């Protein structure tokens, strides 16, 4: 992460059945905060398992991408 030069979006599931995505995303977010990361970042934590991704989550992803990437590329 120390060499990342752009926005970071993390999406995790609080009860992920595959891997500890939520705990790992929280650790990444804490690391970004401690490092005073200069780019936007966001952690979208889904309630439930990794199949919780729905239309609302897609809207949150789209908002982040529009705010951090699309507007910069125009």
PDB file of C-alpha atoms in Angstrom:
ATOM      1  CA  UNK A   1       0.000   0.000   0.000  1.00  0.00           C
ATOM      2  CA  UNK A   2       2.871   2.337   0.623  1.00  0.00           C
ATOM      3  CA  UNK A   3       3.421   2.652  -3.113  1.00  0.00           C
ATOM      4  CA  UNK A   4      -0.237   2.926  -4.122  1.00  0.00           C
ATOM      5  CA  UNK A   5      -0.793   6.153  -6.001  1.00  0.00           C
ATOM      6  CA  UNK A   6      -4.554   6.376  -6.259  1.00  0.00           C
ATOM      7  CA  UNK A   7      -7.918   5.735  -4.631  1.00  0.00           C
ATOM      8  CA  UNK A   8      -8.650   2.450  -2.856  1.00  0.00           C
ATOM      9  CA  UNK A   9     -12.067   0.811  -2.565  1.00  0.00           C
ATOM     10  CA  UNK A  10     -12.491  -2.195  -0.275  1.00  0.00           C
ATOM     11  CA  UNK A  11     -15.641  -4.319  -0.240  1.00  0.00           C
ATOM     12  CA  UNK A  12     -15.924  -7.010   2.413  1.00  0.00           C
ATOM     13  CA  UNK A  13     -18.512  -9.261   4.020  1.00  0.00           C
ATOM     14  CA  UNK A  14     -18.879  -9.254   7.783  1.00  0.00           C
ATOM     15  CA  UNK A  15     -19.603 -13.004   7.819  1.00  0.00           C
ATOM     16  CA  UNK A  16     -17.525 -14.021   4.795  1.00  0.00           C
ATOM     17  CA  UNK A  17     -17.531 -17.811   4.421  1.00  0.00           C
ATOM     18  CA  UNK A  18     -14.460 -17.912   2.150  1.00  0.00           C
ATOM     19  CA  UNK A  19     -11.783 -15.746   3.793  1.00  0.00           C
ATOM     20  CA  UNK A  20     -11.574 -13.061   6.523  1.00  0.00           C
ATOM     21  CA  UNK A  21     -12.301 -10.187   4.147  1.00  0.00           C
ATOM     22  CA  UNK A  22     -13.888  -7.937   6.771  1.00  0.00           C
ATOM     23  CA  UNK A  23     -11.023  -8.206   9.269  1.00  0.00           C
ATOM     24  CA  UNK A  24      -8.450  -7.746   6.518  1.00  0.00           C
ATOM     25  CA  UNK A  25     -10.237  -4.705   5.064  1.00  0.00           C
ATOM     26  CA  UNK A  26     -10.405  -3.167   8.556  1.00  0.00           C
ATOM     27  CA  UNK A  27      -6.650  -3.676   8.982  1.00  0.00           C
ATOM     28  CA  UNK A  28      -5.989  -2.067   5.607  1.00  0.00           C
ATOM     29  CA  UNK A  29      -8.209   0.897   6.515  1.00  0.00           C
ATOM     30  CA  UNK A  30      -6.405   1.310   9.851  1.00  0.00           C
ATOM     31  CA  UNK A  31      -3.067   1.214   8.054  1.00  0.00           C
ATOM     32  CA  UNK A  32      -4.226   3.864   5.571  1.00  0.00           C
ATOM     33  CA  UNK A  33      -5.387   6.090   8.429  1.00  0.00           C
ATOM     34  CA  UNK A  34      -2.106   5.711  10.315  1.00  0.00           C
ATOM     35  CA  UNK A  35      -0.113   6.461   7.169  1.00  0.00           C
ATOM     36  CA  UNK A  36      -2.307   9.514   6.467  1.00  0.00           C
ATOM     37  CA  UNK A  37      -2.919   8.144   2.985  1.00  0.00           C
ATOM     38  CA  UNK A  38      -3.322  11.091   0.628  1.00  0.00           C
ATOM     39  CA  UNK A  39      -5.865   9.543  -1.753  1.00  0.00           C
ATOM     40  CA  UNK A  40      -9.539   8.776  -1.128  1.00  0.00           C
ATOM     41  CA  UNK A  41     -10.359   5.348   0.258  1.00  0.00           C
ATOM     42  CA  UNK A  42     -13.513   3.651   1.424  1.00  0.00           C
ATOM     43  CA  UNK A  43     -14.460   0.355   3.024  1.00  0.00           C
ATOM     44  CA  UNK A  44     -17.925  -0.940   2.200  1.00  0.00           C
ATOM     45  CA  UNK A  45     -18.766  -3.608   4.776  1.00  0.00           C
ATOM     46  CA  UNK A  46     -21.593  -5.890   3.711  1.00  0.00           C
ATOM     47  CA  UNK A  47     -23.790  -7.413   6.390  1.00  0.00           C
ATOM     48  CA  UNK A  48     -23.844 -11.183   6.039  1.00  0.00           C
ATOM     49  CA  UNK A  49     -21.764 -13.347   3.757  1.00  0.00           C
ATOM     50  CA  UNK A  50     -19.949 -12.698   0.518  1.00  0.00           C
ATOM     51  CA  UNK A  51     -23.201 -13.199  -1.394  1.00  0.00           C
ATOM     52  CA  UNK A  52     -24.590 -10.004   0.193  1.00  0.00           C
ATOM     53  CA  UNK A  53     -23.484  -7.838  -2.744  1.00  0.00           C
ATOM     54  CA  UNK A  54     -26.676  -6.235  -4.051  1.00  0.00           C
ATOM     55  CA  UNK A  55     -27.941  -3.242  -6.000  1.00  0.00           C
ATOM     56  CA  UNK A  56     -27.340  -0.852  -3.069  1.00  0.00           C
ATOM     57  CA  UNK A  57     -23.741  -2.024  -2.813  1.00  0.00           C
ATOM     58  CA  UNK A  58     -23.339  -1.575  -6.571  1.00  0.00           C
ATOM     59  CA  UNK A  59     -24.641   1.986  -6.194  1.00  0.00           C
ATOM     60  CA  UNK A  60     -22.057   2.669  -3.462  1.00  0.00           C
ATOM     61  CA  UNK A  61     -19.287   1.282  -5.679  1.00  0.00           C
ATOM     62  CA  UNK A  62     -20.480   3.384  -8.605  1.00  0.00           C
ATOM     63  CA  UNK A  63     -20.554   6.533  -6.438  1.00  0.00           C
ATOM     64  CA  UNK A  64     -16.999   5.949  -5.231  1.00  0.00           C
ATOM     65  CA  UNK A  65     -15.713   5.291  -8.747  1.00  0.00           C
ATOM     66  CA  UNK A  66     -17.525   8.320 -10.147  1.00  0.00           C
ATOM     67  CA  UNK A  67     -16.244  10.598  -7.382  1.00  0.00           C
ATOM     68  CA  UNK A  68     -12.647   9.362  -7.413  1.00  0.00           C
ATOM     69  CA  UNK A  69     -11.924   8.223 -10.951  1.00  0.00           C
ATOM     70  CA  UNK A  70     -14.456   9.210 -13.595  1.00  0.00           C
ATOM     71  CA  UNK A  71     -14.458  12.899 -12.695  1.00  0.00           C
ATOM     72  CA  UNK A  72     -10.628  12.962 -12.726  1.00  0.00           C
ATOM     73  CA  UNK A  73     -10.451  11.330 -16.155  1.00  0.00           C
ATOM     74  CA  UNK A  74     -12.695  13.864 -17.886  1.00  0.00           C
TER      75      UNK A  74
END
